[in-house]
């Protein structure tokens, strides 16, 4: 089965929405499960998601401390 979405497209989408898989899937026009499946088999996609979500958590915690 041919790959419809490149790793780079998935990574870019994940980074643009802070690692939120469902929003990334909507952005590139696929099902969220497609991204979850690719994360299982591709370390760079998994790392991009983890890094983006980690950054979002850090920013959120910082905002909470300021408040």
Coordinates of N, CA, C and O in Angstrom, one line a residue:
X1 N 0.8 -1.2 0.0 CA 0.0 0.0 0.0 C 0.9 1.2 0.0 O 1.8 1.4 0.9
X2 N 0.7 2.1 -0.9 CA 1.5 3.3 -1.0 C 1.2 4.3 0.2 O 0.1 4.4 0.6
X3 N 2.3 5.0 0.6 CA 2.1 6.0 1.6 C 1.6 7.3 1.1 O 2.2 7.8 0.1
X4 N 0.5 7.7 1.6 CA -0.2 8.9 1.0 C 0.4 10.2 1.6 O 0.5 11.2 1.0
X5 N 0.8 10.1 2.9 CA 1.4 11.3 3.6 C 2.8 11.0 3.9 O 3.1 9.9 4.5
X6 N 3.7 11.9 3.6 CA 5.1 11.7 3.9 C 5.4 11.9 5.4 O 4.6 12.6 6.1
X7 N 6.5 11.4 5.9 CA 6.9 11.6 7.3 C 7.0 13.1 7.5 O 6.6 13.6 8.6
X8 N 7.6 13.8 6.6 CA 7.8 15.3 6.7 C 6.4 16.0 6.9 O 6.3 16.9 7.7
X9 N 5.4 15.6 6.1 CA 4.1 16.2 6.2 C 3.5 16.0 7.6 O 2.9 16.9 8.1
X10 N 3.6 14.8 8.1 CA 3.0 14.5 9.4 C 3.8 15.2 10.5 O 3.1 15.8 11.3
X11 N 5.1 15.3 10.4 CA 5.9 16.0 11.4 C 5.6 17.5 11.4 O 5.3 18.1 12.4
X12 N 5.5 18.0 10.2 CA 5.2 19.5 10.1 C 3.8 19.8 10.7 O 3.6 20.7 11.4
X13 N 2.8 18.9 10.4 CA 1.5 19.1 10.9 C 1.5 19.0 12.4 O 0.8 19.8 13.1
X14 N 2.2 18.0 13.0 CA 2.2 17.8 14.4 C 2.9 19.0 15.1 O 2.4 19.5 16.1
X15 N 4.0 19.5 14.5 CA 4.6 20.6 15.1 C 3.8 21.9 15.0 O 3.8 22.7 16.0
X16 N 3.0 22.0 14.0 CA 2.2 23.3 13.8 C 1.0 23.3 14.8 O 0.5 24.4 15.0
X17 N 0.6 22.2 15.4 CA -0.5 22.1 16.3 C -0.1 21.6 17.7 O -0.9 21.1 18.4
X18 N 1.2 21.8 18.0 CA 1.7 21.4 19.3 C 1.5 20.0 19.7 O 1.2 19.6 20.8
X19 N 1.6 19.1 18.7 CA 1.6 17.7 18.9 C 0.2 17.1 19.1 O 0.0 15.9 19.5
X20 N -0.8 17.9 18.8 CA -2.2 17.4 19.0 C -2.6 16.6 17.8 O -2.8 17.1 16.7
X21 N -2.7 15.3 17.9 CA -2.8 14.4 16.8 C -4.1 14.6 16.0 O -4.0 14.6 14.8
X22 N -5.2 14.8 16.6 CA -6.4 14.9 15.9 C -6.4 16.2 15.0 O -6.9 16.2 13.9
X23 N -5.9 17.3 15.6 CA -5.8 18.5 14.8 C -4.8 18.4 13.7 O -5.0 18.9 12.6
X24 N -3.7 17.7 13.9 CA -2.7 17.4 12.8 C -3.3 16.6 11.7 O -3.1 16.9 10.5
X25 N -4.1 15.6 12.1 CA -4.8 14.8 11.1 C -5.7 15.6 10.3 O -5.8 15.5 9.0
X26 N -6.5 16.4 10.9 CA -7.4 17.3 10.2 C -6.7 18.2 9.2 O -7.1 18.4 8.1
X27 N -5.5 18.7 9.7 CA -4.7 19.6 8.9 C -4.2 19.0 7.6 O -4.2 19.7 6.5
X28 N -3.8 17.7 7.6 CA -3.3 17.1 6.4 C -4.4 16.2 5.7 O -4.1 15.7 4.6
X29 N -5.5 16.1 6.3 CA -6.6 15.4 5.6 C -6.6 13.9 5.8 O -6.9 13.1 4.8
X30 N -6.2 13.4 7.0 CA -6.2 12.0 7.2 C -6.9 11.7 8.5 O -7.3 12.6 9.2
X31 N -7.0 10.4 8.8 CA -7.6 10.0 10.1 C -6.5 10.0 11.2 O -5.3 9.8 10.9
X32 N -6.9 10.4 12.4 CA -5.9 10.4 13.5 C -5.2 9.0 13.7 O -4.0 9.0 14.0
X33 N -5.9 8.0 13.4 CA -5.3 6.6 13.6 C -4.2 6.5 12.6 O -3.2 5.7 12.9
X34 N -4.2 7.1 11.4 CA -3.1 7.1 10.5 C -1.8 7.6 11.1 O -0.8 7.0 11.0
X35 N -2.0 8.7 11.9 CA -0.8 9.3 12.5 C -0.3 8.4 13.7 O 0.9 8.1 13.8
X36 N -1.3 7.9 14.5 CA -0.9 7.0 15.6 C -0.2 5.7 15.0 O 0.8 5.3 15.6
X37 N -0.7 5.2 13.9 CA 0.0 4.0 13.3 C 1.4 4.3 12.9 O 2.3 3.6 13.1
X38 N 1.6 5.5 12.3 CA 2.9 5.9 11.8 C 3.8 6.2 12.9 O 5.0 5.9 12.9
X39 N 3.3 6.7 14.0 CA 4.1 7.0 15.2 C 4.7 5.7 15.8 O 5.8 5.6 16.3
X40 N 3.9 4.6 15.7 CA 4.4 3.3 16.2 C 5.6 2.8 15.4 O 6.4 2.1 16.0
X41 N 5.6 3.1 14.1 CA 6.7 2.5 13.3 C 7.8 3.5 12.9 O 8.7 3.1 12.2
X42 N 7.6 4.8 13.3 CA 8.6 5.8 12.9 C 9.0 6.6 14.1 O 8.2 7.4 14.6
X43 N 10.3 6.5 14.5 CA 10.8 7.2 15.7 C 10.8 8.7 15.5 O 10.6 9.4 16.5
X44 N 11.0 9.2 14.3 CA 11.1 10.6 14.1 C 9.7 11.3 14.3 O 9.6 12.4 14.8
X45 N 8.7 10.6 13.8 CA 7.3 11.1 14.0 C 6.9 11.1 15.5 O 6.4 12.1 16.0
X46 N 7.2 10.0 16.1 CA 6.9 9.9 17.6 C 7.7 11.0 18.4 O 7.1 11.6 19.2
X47 N 9.0 11.2 18.0 CA 9.7 12.2 18.7 C 9.2 13.6 18.4 O 9.1 14.5 19.4
X48 N 8.8 13.9 17.2 CA 8.2 15.2 16.9 C 7.0 15.5 17.7 O 6.8 16.6 18.2
X49 N 6.1 14.5 17.9 CA 4.9 14.6 18.6 C 5.2 14.8 20.1 O 4.7 15.7 20.7
X50 N 6.1 14.0 20.6 CA 6.5 14.1 22.1 C 7.1 15.5 22.3 O 6.8 16.1 23.4
X51 N 8.0 16.0 21.4 CA 8.7 17.2 21.6 C 7.7 18.4 21.6 O 7.7 19.3 22.4
X52 N 6.8 18.3 20.6 CA 5.8 19.4 20.5 C 4.9 19.5 21.7 O 4.6 20.5 22.2
X53 N 4.4 18.3 22.2 CA 3.6 18.3 23.3 C 4.3 18.7 24.6 O 3.8 19.4 25.5
X54 N 5.6 18.3 24.7 CA 6.4 18.7 25.8 C 6.5 20.2 25.9 O 6.5 20.8 27.0
X55 N 6.8 20.8 24.7 CA 6.9 22.3 24.7 C 5.6 22.9 25.1 O 5.6 23.9 25.9
X56 N 4.5 22.4 24.6 CA 3.2 22.9 25.0 C 2.9 22.9 26.5 O 2.5 23.8 27.1
X57 N 3.3 21.7 27.1 CA 3.1 21.6 28.5 C 4.0 22.6 29.3 O 3.5 23.2 30.3
X58 N 5.2 22.7 28.9 CA 6.1 23.7 29.5 C 5.6 25.1 29.4 O 5.6 25.9 30.4
X59 N 5.1 25.5 28.3 CA 4.5 26.9 28.1 C 3.3 27.0 29.0 O 3.1 28.0 29.7
X60 N 2.5 26.0 29.0 CA 1.2 26.0 29.9 C 1.6 26.2 31.3 O 1.0 27.0 32.1
X61 N 2.5 25.4 31.8 CA 3.0 25.4 33.2 C 3.5 26.8 33.5 O 3.3 27.4 34.6
X62 N 4.3 27.4 32.6 CA 4.9 28.7 32.8 C 3.8 29.7 33.0 O 3.8 30.6 33.9
X63 N 2.8 29.7 32.1 CA 1.6 30.6 32.2 C 0.9 30.5 33.5 O 0.4 31.4 34.1
X64 N 0.7 29.2 34.0 CA 0.0 29.0 35.2 C 0.8 29.6 36.4 O 0.2 30.2 37.3
X65 N 2.1 29.4 36.4 CA 3.0 30.0 37.5 C 2.9 31.5 37.5 O 2.8 32.1 38.5
X66 N 2.8 32.1 36.3 CA 2.7 33.6 36.2 C 1.4 34.0 36.8 O 1.3 35.0 37.5
X67 N 0.3 33.3 36.4 CA -1.0 33.6 36.9 C -1.1 33.4 38.4 O -1.8 34.1 39.1

